[in-house]
PDB file of C-alpha atoms in Angstrom:
ATOM      1  CA  MET A   5      -1.205  -3.924 -27.525  1.00  0.00           C
ATOM      2  CA  PRO A   6      -3.805  -1.783 -29.295  1.00  0.00           C
ATOM      3  CA  GLU A   7      -5.490   1.008 -27.576  1.00  0.00           C
ATOM      4  CA  ARG A   8      -8.619  -0.200 -25.637  1.00  0.00           C
ATOM      5  CA  SER A   9     -11.847   1.264 -27.225  1.00  0.00           C
ATOM      6  CA  TRP A  10     -14.939   1.801 -24.746  1.00  0.00           C
ATOM      7  CA  ALA A  11     -18.524   1.939 -25.722  1.00  0.00           C
ATOM      8  CA  ASP A  12     -20.616   4.813 -24.466  1.00  0.00           C
ATOM      9  CA  GLY A  13     -21.575   4.565 -20.854  1.00  0.00           C
ATOM     10  CA  ALA A  14     -19.102   1.614 -20.333  1.00  0.00           C
ATOM     11  CA  PRO A  15     -18.206   1.215 -16.613  1.00  0.00           C
ATOM     12  CA  ILE A  16     -14.797   2.234 -15.134  1.00  0.00           C
ATOM     13  CA  LYS A  17     -13.290  -1.156 -13.981  1.00  0.00           C
ATOM     14  CA  LEU A  18     -11.331  -0.406 -10.644  1.00  0.00           C
ATOM     15  CA  GLY A  19      -9.058  -2.770  -8.869  1.00  0.00           C
ATOM     16  CA  TYR A  20      -8.111  -2.633  -5.229  1.00  0.00           C
ATOM     17  CA  ALA A  21      -6.162  -4.955  -2.881  1.00  0.00           C
ATOM     18  CA  LYS A  22      -7.565  -6.841   0.185  1.00  0.00           C
ATOM     19  CA  CYS A  23      -6.159  -4.915   3.058  1.00  0.00           C
ATOM     20  CA  ALA A  24      -7.907  -2.792   5.705  1.00  0.00           C
ATOM     21  CA  HIS A  25      -6.809   0.531   4.225  1.00  0.00           C
ATOM     22  CA  CYS A  26      -7.608  -0.694   0.639  1.00  0.00           C
ATOM     23  CA  LEU A  27     -10.962  -2.389   1.176  1.00  0.00           C
ATOM     24  CA  PRO A  28     -12.855   1.061   1.592  1.00  0.00           C
ATOM     25  CA  MET A  29     -12.539   1.181  -2.320  1.00  0.00           C
ATOM     26  CA  ALA A  30     -15.410  -1.189  -2.441  1.00  0.00           C
ATOM     27  CA  LEU A  31     -17.699   1.527  -1.321  1.00  0.00           C
ATOM     28  CA  THR A  32     -16.731   3.623  -4.245  1.00  0.00           C
ATOM     29  CA  PRO A  33     -19.488   2.174  -6.703  1.00  0.00           C
ATOM     30  CA  GLY A  34     -22.225   3.432  -4.350  1.00  0.00           C
ATOM     31  CA  LEU A  35     -20.805   6.833  -4.118  1.00  0.00           C
ATOM     32  CA  ALA A  36     -20.163   7.300  -7.944  1.00  0.00           C
ATOM     33  CA  GLN A  37     -22.203  10.037  -9.658  1.00  0.00           C
ATOM     34  CA  GLY A  38     -22.001  10.305 -13.430  1.00  0.00           C
ATOM     35  CA  VAL A  39     -20.188   7.118 -13.964  1.00  0.00           C
ATOM     36  CA  THR A  40     -20.572   3.450 -13.340  1.00  0.00           C
ATOM     37  CA  ILE A  41     -17.723   1.812 -11.378  1.00  0.00           C
ATOM     38  CA  GLU A  42     -17.180  -1.980 -11.225  1.00  0.00           C
ATOM     39  CA  ALA A  43     -14.847  -2.534  -8.317  1.00  0.00           C
ATOM     40  CA  THR A  44     -12.866  -5.775  -7.926  1.00  0.00           C
ATOM     41  CA  GLY A  45     -10.712  -7.014  -5.134  1.00  0.00           C
ATOM     42  CA  PHE A  46      -7.340  -8.625  -5.653  1.00  0.00           C
ATOM     43  CA  ASN A  47      -5.173 -10.458  -3.236  1.00  0.00           C
ATOM     44  CA  SER A  48      -2.311  -7.972  -3.554  1.00  0.00           C
ATOM     45  CA  GLY A  49      -1.122  -4.668  -4.902  1.00  0.00           C
ATOM     46  CA  ASN A  50       0.926  -6.591  -7.376  1.00  0.00           C
ATOM     47  CA  ASP A  51      -1.878  -8.172  -8.842  1.00  0.00           C
ATOM     48  CA  VAL A  52      -3.810  -4.813  -9.274  1.00  0.00           C
ATOM     49  CA  LEU A  53      -0.828  -3.233 -11.027  1.00  0.00           C
ATOM     50  CA  THR A  54      -0.651  -6.175 -13.287  1.00  0.00           C
ATOM     51  CA  ALA A  55      -4.177  -5.839 -14.190  1.00  0.00           C
ATOM     52  CA  LEU A  56      -3.818  -2.110 -14.764  1.00  0.00           C
ATOM     53  CA  VAL A  57      -0.883  -2.480 -17.118  1.00  0.00           C
ATOM     54  CA  SER A  58      -2.304  -5.323 -18.893  1.00  0.00           C
ATOM     55  CA  LYS A  59      -5.512  -3.030 -19.508  1.00  0.00           C
ATOM     56  CA  SER A  60      -8.159  -5.429 -17.932  1.00  0.00           C
ATOM     57  CA  ILE A  61      -8.871  -2.586 -15.449  1.00  0.00           C
ATOM     58  CA  ASP A  62      -9.008   1.189 -15.859  1.00  0.00           C
ATOM     59  CA  VAL A  63      -8.140   2.508 -12.467  1.00  0.00           C
ATOM     60  CA  ALA A  64      -6.011   0.943  -9.601  1.00  0.00           C
ATOM     61  CA  GLN A  65      -5.533   1.415  -5.903  1.00  0.00           C
ATOM     62  CA  VAL A  66      -1.907   0.399  -5.498  1.00  0.00           C
ATOM     63  CA  THR A  67       0.873   1.608  -3.303  1.00  0.00           C
ATOM     64  CA  TYR A  68       3.368   4.185  -3.756  1.00  0.00           C
ATOM     65  CA  LEU A  69       5.991   1.556  -4.005  1.00  0.00           C
ATOM     66  CA  HIS A  70       4.021   0.083  -6.911  1.00  0.00           C
ATOM     67  CA  TYR A  71       3.687   3.447  -8.591  1.00  0.00           C
ATOM     68  CA  VAL A  72       7.641   3.837  -8.455  1.00  0.00           C
ATOM     69  CA  THR A  73       8.123   0.238  -9.545  1.00  0.00           C
ATOM     70  CA  ALA A  74       5.970   0.791 -12.616  1.00  0.00           C
ATOM     71  CA  LEU A  75       7.783   3.956 -13.513  1.00  0.00           C
ATOM     72  CA  ASP A  76      11.065   2.065 -13.337  1.00  0.00           C
ATOM     73  CA  LYS A  77       9.684  -0.737 -15.585  1.00  0.00           C
ATOM     74  CA  GLY A  78       8.452   2.085 -18.072  1.00  0.00           C
ATOM     75  CA  PHE A  79       4.969   1.326 -17.693  1.00  0.00           C
ATOM     76  CA  ASP A  80       2.336   3.958 -18.497  1.00  0.00           C
ATOM     77  CA  VAL A  81       0.843   5.110 -14.958  1.00  0.00           C
ATOM     78  CA  VAL A  82      -0.508   8.416 -13.849  1.00  0.00           C
ATOM     79  CA  ALA A  83      -1.245   9.125 -10.400  1.00  0.00           C
ATOM     80  CA  ILE A  84      -4.471  10.877  -9.769  1.00  0.00           C
ATOM     81  CA  SER A  85      -5.376  10.562  -5.973  1.00  0.00           C
ATOM     82  CA  GLY A  86      -4.241   9.344  -2.826  1.00  0.00           C
ATOM     83  CA  GLU A  87      -6.439   7.089  -0.618  1.00  0.00           C
ATOM     84  CA  VAL A  88      -5.395   5.754   2.954  1.00  0.00           C
ATOM     85  CA  ASN A  89      -2.075   5.505   4.388  1.00  0.00           C
ATOM     86  CA  GLY A  90      -0.565   3.566   7.327  1.00  0.00           C
ATOM     87  CA  GLY A  91      -1.305  -0.042   7.876  1.00  0.00           C
ATOM     88  CA  SER A  92       2.053  -1.538   8.422  1.00  0.00           C
ATOM     89  CA  GLU A  93       3.393  -3.237  11.579  1.00  0.00           C
ATOM     90  CA  CYS A  94       6.145  -5.668  12.266  1.00  0.00           C
ATOM     91  CA  LEU A  95       5.269  -8.469  14.563  1.00  0.00           C
ATOM     92  CA  SER A  96       7.598 -10.942  16.304  1.00  0.00           C
ATOM     93  CA  ALA A  97       7.092 -14.584  16.872  1.00  0.00           C
ATOM     94  CA  PRO A  98       6.290 -14.998  20.650  1.00  0.00           C
ATOM     95  CA  ALA A  99       9.215 -17.528  21.015  1.00  0.00           C
ATOM     96  CA  LEU A 100      11.649 -14.725  20.521  1.00  0.00           C
ATOM     97  CA  ASN A 101      10.388 -12.786  23.678  1.00  0.00           C
ATOM     98  CA  LEU A 102      11.390  -9.475  21.804  1.00  0.00           C
ATOM     99  CA  PRO A 103      10.448  -6.428  23.689  1.00  0.00           C
ATOM    100  CA  LYS A 104       8.330  -3.940  21.567  1.00  0.00           C
ATOM    101  CA  GLY A 105      10.518  -1.542  20.098  1.00  0.00           C
ATOM    102  CA  ASP A 106      13.757  -2.964  21.344  1.00  0.00           C
ATOM    103  CA  TRP A 107      16.113  -2.561  18.346  1.00  0.00           C
ATOM    104  CA  THR A 108      19.246  -3.493  20.485  1.00  0.00           C
ATOM    105  CA  ALA A 109      17.600  -6.804  21.582  1.00  0.00           C
ATOM    106  CA  PHE A 110      16.566  -7.298  17.935  1.00  0.00           C
ATOM    107  CA  LYS A 111      19.968  -6.786  16.713  1.00  0.00           C
ATOM    108  CA  ALA A 112      21.485  -9.167  19.297  1.00  0.00           C
ATOM    109  CA  LEU A 113      19.130 -11.794  18.207  1.00  0.00           C
ATOM    110  CA  ILE A 114      20.341 -11.323  14.561  1.00  0.00           C
ATOM    111  CA  GLU A 115      23.848 -11.623  15.446  1.00  0.00           C
ATOM    112  CA  LYS A 116      23.299 -14.705  17.512  1.00  0.00           C
ATOM    113  CA  GLY A 117      21.322 -16.203  14.494  1.00  0.00           C
ATOM    114  CA  LYS A 118      24.051 -15.442  11.972  1.00  0.00           C
ATOM    115  CA  ALA A 119      26.754 -16.806  14.313  1.00  0.00           C
ATOM    116  CA  ALA A 120      24.846 -19.964  14.669  1.00  0.00           C
ATOM    117  CA  GLY A 121      24.411 -20.361  10.994  1.00  0.00           C
ATOM    118  CA  SER A 122      20.799 -19.948  11.250  1.00  0.00           C
ATOM    119  CA  PRO A 123      19.788 -16.468  10.489  1.00  0.00           C
ATOM    120  CA  LEU A 124      16.392 -14.972  11.643  1.00  0.00           C
ATOM    121  CA  LYS A 125      13.676 -15.345   9.102  1.00  0.00           C
ATOM    122  CA  VAL A 126      11.848 -12.143   8.395  1.00  0.00           C
ATOM    123  CA  ALA A 127       8.893 -12.073   6.173  1.00  0.00           C
ATOM    124  CA  ALA A 128       6.656  -9.701   4.149  1.00  0.00           C
ATOM    125  CA  SER A 129       4.752  -9.625   0.905  1.00  0.00           C
ATOM    126  CA  ARG A 130       7.316  -8.568  -1.562  1.00  0.00           C
ATOM    127  CA  GLY A 131       6.582  -5.587  -3.532  1.00  0.00           C
ATOM    128  CA  ASN A 132       3.955  -4.318  -1.073  1.00  0.00           C
ATOM    129  CA  ALA A 133       4.272  -1.028   1.017  1.00  0.00           C
ATOM    130  CA  GLN A 134       4.927  -3.072   4.085  1.00  0.00           C
ATOM    131  CA  ASP A 135       7.948  -4.632   2.424  1.00  0.00           C
ATOM    132  CA  ILE A 136       9.684  -1.228   1.671  1.00  0.00           C
ATOM    133  CA  HIS A 137       8.585   0.192   5.043  1.00  0.00           C
ATOM    134  CA  MET A 138      10.342  -2.770   6.858  1.00  0.00           C
ATOM    135  CA  ARG A 139      13.534  -2.492   4.610  1.00  0.00           C
ATOM    136  CA  GLY A 140      13.778   1.204   5.129  1.00  0.00           C
ATOM    137  CA  ALA A 141      13.192   1.077   8.961  1.00  0.00           C
ATOM    138  CA  PHE A 142      15.579  -1.754   9.267  1.00  0.00           C
ATOM    139  CA  ALA A 143      18.178  -0.005   7.149  1.00  0.00           C
ATOM    140  CA  LYS A 144      18.050   2.962   9.292  1.00  0.00           C
ATOM    141  CA  GLN A 145      18.987   0.641  12.196  1.00  0.00           C
ATOM    142  CA  GLY A 146      21.838  -0.798  10.340  1.00  0.00           C
ATOM    143  CA  ILE A 147      20.161  -3.915   9.362  1.00  0.00           C
ATOM    144  CA  ASP A 148      20.426  -5.281   5.821  1.00  0.00           C
ATOM    145  CA  VAL A 149      17.388  -7.569   4.968  1.00  0.00           C
ATOM    146  CA  ASN A 150      19.356  -9.242   2.232  1.00  0.00           C
ATOM    147  CA  LYS A 151      22.273  -9.978   4.377  1.00  0.00           C
ATOM    148  CA  ASP A 152      21.629  -9.908   7.976  1.00  0.00           C
ATOM    149  CA  VAL A 153      18.399 -12.044   8.000  1.00  0.00           C
ATOM    150  CA  GLN A 154      16.833 -14.529   5.641  1.00  0.00           C
ATOM    151  CA  PHE A 155      14.036 -12.847   3.969  1.00  0.00           C
ATOM    152  CA  VAL A 156      10.831 -15.012   3.319  1.00  0.00           C
ATOM    153  CA  ASN A 157       8.367 -13.752   0.605  1.00  0.00           C
ATOM    154  CA  ILE A 158       4.651 -14.608   1.441  1.00  0.00           C
ATOM    155  CA  PRO A 159       2.776 -13.090  -1.319  1.00  0.00           C
ATOM    156  CA  ASN A 160      -0.765 -13.278   0.238  1.00  0.00           C
ATOM    157  CA  PRO A 161      -0.794 -11.282   3.549  1.00  0.00           C
ATOM    158  CA  SER A 162      -3.734 -13.499   4.826  1.00  0.00           C
ATOM    159  CA  ASP A 163      -1.000 -16.272   4.969  1.00  0.00           C
ATOM    160  CA  HIS A 164       1.249 -14.386   7.264  1.00  0.00           C
ATOM    161  CA  ILE A 165      -0.460 -15.732  10.600  1.00  0.00           C
ATOM    162  CA  ALA A 166      -0.175 -19.311   9.612  1.00  0.00           C
ATOM    163  CA  ALA A 167       3.642 -18.943   8.899  1.00  0.00           C
ATOM    164  CA  LEU A 168       4.090 -17.520  12.367  1.00  0.00           C
ATOM    165  CA  ARG A 169       1.930 -20.330  14.080  1.00  0.00           C
ATOM    166  CA  ARG A 170       3.954 -22.923  12.227  1.00  0.00           C
ATOM    167  CA  GLY A 171       7.360 -21.478  13.250  1.00  0.00           C
ATOM    168  CA  GLU A 172       8.298 -20.863   9.687  1.00  0.00           C
ATOM    169  CA  ILE A 173       9.340 -17.104  10.307  1.00  0.00           C
ATOM    170  CA  ASP A 174      10.646 -15.077  13.310  1.00  0.00           C
ATOM    171  CA  MET A 175       9.082 -11.890  12.340  1.00  0.00           C
ATOM    172  CA  VAL A 176       6.643 -10.424   9.665  1.00  0.00           C
ATOM    173  CA  CYS A 177       5.952  -7.030   8.434  1.00  0.00           C
ATOM    174  CA  SER A 178       2.193  -7.442   7.821  1.00  0.00           C
ATOM    175  CA  VAL A 179      -0.614  -5.236   6.720  1.00  0.00           C
ATOM    176  CA  GLU A 180      -3.963  -4.508   8.469  1.00  0.00           C
ATOM    177  CA  PRO A 181      -6.357  -6.047   9.204  1.00  0.00           C
ATOM    178  CA  PHE A 182      -4.076  -9.099   9.275  1.00  0.00           C
ATOM    179  CA  ALA A 183      -1.677  -7.494  11.669  1.00  0.00           C
ATOM    180  CA  SER A 184      -4.582  -7.035  14.166  1.00  0.00           C
ATOM    181  CA  GLN A 185      -5.658 -10.668  13.419  1.00  0.00           C
ATOM    182  CA  ILE A 186      -1.923 -11.944  14.398  1.00  0.00           C
ATOM    183  CA  ARG A 187      -1.999  -9.987  17.530  1.00  0.00           C
ATOM    184  CA  ALA A 188      -5.569 -10.980  18.661  1.00  0.00           C
ATOM    185  CA  ALA A 189      -4.734 -14.672  18.093  1.00  0.00           C
ATOM    186  CA  GLY A 190      -1.470 -14.456  20.030  1.00  0.00           C
ATOM    187  CA  ALA A 191       0.487 -15.547  17.027  1.00  0.00           C
ATOM    188  CA  GLY A 192       2.814 -12.667  17.043  1.00  0.00           C
ATOM    189  CA  ASN A 193       3.671  -9.634  19.279  1.00  0.00           C
ATOM    190  CA  SER A 194       3.831  -6.083  18.063  1.00  0.00           C
ATOM    191  CA  PHE A 195       7.547  -5.027  17.495  1.00  0.00           C
ATOM    192  CA  VAL A 196       7.372  -1.740  15.590  1.00  0.00           C
ATOM    193  CA  LEU A 197       5.293   0.451  13.208  1.00  0.00           C
ATOM    194  CA  PRO A 198       8.005   0.755  10.643  1.00  0.00           C
ATOM    195  CA  TYR A 199       7.430   4.464   9.653  1.00  0.00           C
ATOM    196  CA  ASP A 200      10.861   5.773  10.700  1.00  0.00           C
ATOM    197  CA  GLN A 201      12.201   6.053   7.271  1.00  0.00           C
ATOM    198  CA  ALA A 202      11.753   8.142   3.958  1.00  0.00           C
ATOM    199  CA  ALA A 203       8.357   6.782   3.069  1.00  0.00           C
ATOM    200  CA  GLY A 204       6.921   7.709   6.416  1.00  0.00           C
ATOM    201  CA  ASN A 205       3.506   6.064   6.587  1.00  0.00           C
ATOM    202  CA  LEU A 206       2.535   6.639   3.011  1.00  0.00           C
ATOM    203  CA  THR A 207       0.831   3.546   1.545  1.00  0.00           C
ATOM    204  CA  ASN A 208      -1.900   3.986  -0.984  1.00  0.00           C
ATOM    205  CA  ILE A 209      -2.324   5.838  -4.155  1.00  0.00           C
ATOM    206  CA  ILE A 210      -4.886   5.735  -6.937  1.00  0.00           C
ATOM    207  CA  VAL A 211      -3.501   5.541 -10.544  1.00  0.00           C
ATOM    208  CA  THR A 212      -4.772   5.159 -14.118  1.00  0.00           C
ATOM    209  CA  ARG A 213      -3.027   5.026 -17.635  1.00  0.00           C
ATOM    210  CA  SER A 214      -2.771   7.966 -19.950  1.00  0.00           C
ATOM    211  CA  ASP A 215      -5.084   6.266 -22.509  1.00  0.00           C
ATOM    212  CA  VAL A 216      -7.838   6.152 -20.013  1.00  0.00           C
ATOM    213  CA  ILE A 217      -7.346   9.763 -19.405  1.00  0.00           C
ATOM    214  CA  ALA A 218      -7.361  10.699 -23.053  1.00  0.00           C
ATOM    215  CA  ALA A 219     -10.502   8.613 -23.901  1.00  0.00           C
ATOM    216  CA  ARG A 220     -12.445   8.961 -20.746  1.00  0.00           C
ATOM    217  CA  ARG A 221     -11.405  12.224 -18.873  1.00  0.00           C
ATOM    218  CA  ALA A 222     -14.875  12.923 -17.543  1.00  0.00           C
ATOM    219  CA  ASP A 223     -15.336   9.276 -16.151  1.00  0.00           C
ATOM    220  CA  VAL A 224     -11.872   9.592 -14.488  1.00  0.00           C
ATOM    221  CA  GLN A 225     -13.022  12.883 -13.039  1.00  0.00           C
ATOM    222  CA  ALA A 226     -16.173  11.292 -11.617  1.00  0.00           C
ATOM    223  CA  THR A 227     -14.218   8.435 -10.308  1.00  0.00           C
ATOM    224  CA  VAL A 228     -11.791  10.473  -8.292  1.00  0.00           C
ATOM    225  CA  ALA A 229     -14.787  12.367  -6.941  1.00  0.00           C
ATOM    226  CA  ALA A 230     -16.057   8.970  -5.730  1.00  0.00           C
ATOM    227  CA  VAL A 231     -12.753   8.389  -4.033  1.00  0.00           C
ATOM    228  CA  VAL A 232     -12.546  11.740  -2.371  1.00  0.00           C
ATOM    229  CA  ALA A 233     -16.307  11.184  -1.085  1.00  0.00           C
ATOM    230  CA  MET A 234     -15.246   7.669   0.226  1.00  0.00           C
ATOM    231  CA  VAL A 235     -12.289   9.264   2.051  1.00  0.00           C
ATOM    232  CA  ASP A 236     -14.500  11.822   3.651  1.00  0.00           C
ATOM    233  CA  LYS A 237     -17.131   9.081   4.498  1.00  0.00           C
ATOM    234  CA  ILE A 238     -14.700   6.795   6.448  1.00  0.00           C
ATOM    235  CA  LYS A 239     -13.169   9.833   8.068  1.00  0.00           C
ATOM    236  CA  ALA A 240     -16.559  10.892   9.469  1.00  0.00           C
ATOM    237  CA  ASP A 241     -17.723   7.402  10.341  1.00  0.00           C
ATOM    238  CA  ARG A 242     -15.288   4.463  11.030  1.00  0.00           C
ATOM    239  CA  SER A 243     -18.069   2.053  11.675  1.00  0.00           C
ATOM    240  CA  VAL A 244     -18.674   2.150   7.865  1.00  0.00           C
ATOM    241  CA  TRP A 245     -15.035   1.249   7.366  1.00  0.00           C
ATOM    242  CA  ALA A 246     -14.995  -1.456   9.795  1.00  0.00           C
ATOM    243  CA  ASP A 247     -18.187  -2.881   8.227  1.00  0.00           C
ATOM    244  CA  VAL A 248     -16.624  -3.065   4.899  1.00  0.00           C
ATOM    245  CA  ILE A 249     -13.443  -4.942   6.268  1.00  0.00           C
ATOM    246  CA  VAL A 250     -15.857  -7.477   8.003  1.00  0.00           C
ATOM    247  CA  LYS A 251     -17.860  -7.922   4.715  1.00  0.00           C
ATOM    248  CA  GLN A 252     -14.897  -8.374   2.477  1.00  0.00           C
ATOM    249  CA  THR A 253     -12.663 -10.558   4.608  1.00  0.00           C
ATOM    250  CA  GLY A 254     -14.850 -12.341   7.160  1.00  0.00           C
ATOM    251  CA  LEU A 255     -12.852 -11.187  10.114  1.00  0.00           C
ATOM    252  CA  ASP A 256     -14.268 -10.345  13.473  1.00  0.00           C
ATOM    253  CA  LYS A 257     -15.534  -6.785  13.905  1.00  0.00           C
ATOM    254  CA  THR A 258     -13.255  -6.292  16.976  1.00  0.00           C
ATOM    255  CA  ILE A 259     -10.139  -7.179  14.597  1.00  0.00           C
ATOM    256  CA  ALA A 260     -11.527  -4.833  11.911  1.00  0.00           C
ATOM    257  CA  GLN A 261     -11.945  -2.045  14.403  1.00  0.00           C
ATOM    258  CA  ALA A 262      -8.437  -2.364  15.902  1.00  0.00           C
ATOM    259  CA  ALA A 263      -7.007  -2.344  12.259  1.00  0.00           C
ATOM    260  CA  LEU A 264      -8.282   1.350  12.117  1.00  0.00           C
ATOM    261  CA  ASP A 265      -5.919   2.530  14.726  1.00  0.00           C
ATOM    262  CA  ASN A 266      -3.172   2.168  12.200  1.00  0.00           C
ATOM    263  CA  ALA A 267      -4.772   3.793   9.260  1.00  0.00           C
ATOM    264  CA  PHE A 268      -5.015   7.365   7.919  1.00  0.00           C
ATOM    265  CA  PRO A 269      -7.379   8.384   5.184  1.00  0.00           C
ATOM    266  CA  ASP A 270      -5.829  11.054   2.989  1.00  0.00           C
ATOM    267  CA  TYR A 271      -6.661  11.752  -0.829  1.00  0.00           C
ATOM    268  CA  ALA A 272      -3.588  14.001  -1.181  1.00  0.00           C
ATOM    269  CA  ILE A 273      -0.665  13.100  -3.574  1.00  0.00           C
ATOM    270  CA  HIS A 274       2.435  13.465  -1.438  1.00  0.00           C
ATOM    271  CA  LYS A 275       5.116  14.387  -4.225  1.00  0.00           C
ATOM    272  CA  PRO A 276       8.039  15.289  -1.895  1.00  0.00           C
ATOM    273  CA  GLU A 277       7.760  12.116   0.047  1.00  0.00           C
ATOM    274  CA  THR A 278       7.046  10.099  -3.239  1.00  0.00           C
ATOM    275  CA  ILE A 279      10.425  11.399  -4.480  1.00  0.00           C
ATOM    276  CA  ALA A 280      12.039  10.338  -1.120  1.00  0.00           C
ATOM    277  CA  ILE A 281      10.488   6.912  -1.556  1.00  0.00           C
ATOM    278  CA  ALA A 282      11.933   6.576  -5.053  1.00  0.00           C
ATOM    279  CA  LYS A 283      15.331   7.514  -3.894  1.00  0.00           C
ATOM    280  CA  MET A 284      15.148   4.934  -1.124  1.00  0.00           C
ATOM    281  CA  MET A 285      14.060   2.283  -3.345  1.00  0.00           C
ATOM    282  CA  LYS A 286      16.940   3.007  -5.610  1.00  0.00           C
ATOM    283  CA  ASP A 287      19.429   2.965  -2.713  1.00  0.00           C
ATOM    284  CA  LEU A 288      17.941  -0.398  -1.597  1.00  0.00           C
ATOM    285  CA  LYS A 289      18.275  -1.736  -5.076  1.00  0.00           C
ATOM    286  CA  TYR A 290      14.368  -2.260  -5.178  1.00  0.00           C
ATOM    287  CA  VAL A 291      14.489  -0.328  -8.558  1.00  0.00           C
ATOM    288  CA  ALA A 292      17.150  -0.076 -11.344  1.00  0.00           C
ATOM    289  CA  THR A 293      16.646   3.421 -12.120  1.00  0.00           C
ATOM    290  CA  ASP A 294      16.245   7.030 -10.582  1.00  0.00           C
ATOM    291  CA  VAL A 295      12.629   7.770 -11.534  1.00  0.00           C
ATOM    292  CA  THR A 296      12.458  10.776  -9.614  1.00  0.00           C
ATOM    293  CA  PRO A 297      12.181  13.004 -12.789  1.00  0.00           C
ATOM    294  CA  LEU A 298       9.176  11.133 -14.009  1.00  0.00           C
ATOM    295  CA  ILE A 299       7.177  11.733 -10.792  1.00  0.00           C
ATOM    296  CA  ASP A 300       6.260  15.124 -11.597  1.00  0.00           C
ATOM    297  CA  LYS A 301       5.314  14.286 -15.176  1.00  0.00           C
ATOM    298  CA  THR A 302       3.146  11.393 -14.032  1.00  0.00           C
ATOM    299  CA  SER A 303       1.395  13.066 -11.216  1.00  0.00           C
ATOM    300  CA  ASP A 304      -1.936  14.726 -12.289  1.00  0.00           C
ATOM    301  CA  TYR A 305      -3.455  16.812  -9.658  1.00  0.00           C
ATOM    302  CA  THR A 306      -6.230  18.379 -11.805  1.00  0.00           C
ATOM    303  CA  PHE A 307      -8.777  15.859 -10.922  1.00  0.00           C
ATOM    304  CA  LEU A 308      -8.198  16.386  -7.195  1.00  0.00           C
ATOM    305  CA  GLU A 309      -8.252  20.109  -7.807  1.00  0.00           C
ATOM    306  CA  ALA A 310     -11.572  20.017  -9.589  1.00  0.00           C
ATOM    307  CA  VAL A 311     -13.285  17.896  -6.765  1.00  0.00           C
ATOM    308  CA  THR A 312     -11.927  19.436  -3.647  1.00  0.00           C
ATOM    309  CA  LYS A 313     -11.689  23.149  -4.956  1.00  0.00           C
ATOM    310  CA  ARG A 314      -8.139  23.032  -3.522  1.00  0.00           C
ATOM    311  CA  SER A 315      -4.692  24.040  -5.370  1.00  0.00           C
ATOM    312  CA  LYS A 316      -2.194  21.056  -5.920  1.00  0.00           C
ATOM    313  CA  ASN A 317       0.075  22.945  -3.445  1.00  0.00           C
ATOM    314  CA  GLU A 318      -2.564  22.167  -0.696  1.00  0.00           C
ATOM    315  CA  LEU A 319      -2.870  18.526  -2.009  1.00  0.00           C
ATOM    316  CA  GLY A 320       0.641  17.346  -1.533  1.00  0.00           C
ATOM    317  CA  TYR A 321       2.525  18.847  -4.389  1.00  0.00           C
TER     318      TYR A 321
END
């Protein structure tokens, strides 16, 4: 595909996913200085990444998992900022009567299902951070998602609640605010926050392409400044964050506020943990290659350094 050309003063087209820790990206146009940002919400991080690599947008909020996947596929992506971490929760169907955090009971249910020829059905939106958080946490407990349970891919997280209600799945690793919606509706019970694995609670990262940086470095700089301003804003005033969730999803404000208990604003790019994620994804056969040598080459801290006046070592390097 030929390099995209931009007219002087053209907006930066920014894409983000529709989840509690992604939706604050909708605030960036109002915080931008020296650049016009057009922000568009997508159903999932997969859709956002597709838009970026197809050059229909210039900057993307995706997950660390998407970043590693993109490197594995040879896509041109450059990490330029963090955003918000957390937002993952595993919830069980009420019919399981599974005590919160009881892995022994969960593994007993898995074995019972396997013995009966009816394995437990565990869902996530494949390719999103919650999927890799779940797989890593399960693997640490000796559970292989590909062999011990039946994995069900539900691409749009807003559909998780319906699948639980219809009895189509026994557990889901969902994303906020949909996890809070599930709990509030009684459609599922909290099991674990799946952060006991190499990825920790790392979720969101802001990426662009090298051609965008080459052609519009000042605009990328201004976009990162808007992201940093947004992170600082939602740290200082959670009501702004809850309001944007309500506006973007139509969910009740009580649910939006509950979702923020499992969300952690952070514009740093966490390189050591990113390398750990890449290794875990390779071990789980989520990617075909070891992309760890590429992470240093495709992480550009200069924009964050300029905005925050902090060194890359203070920004996750």
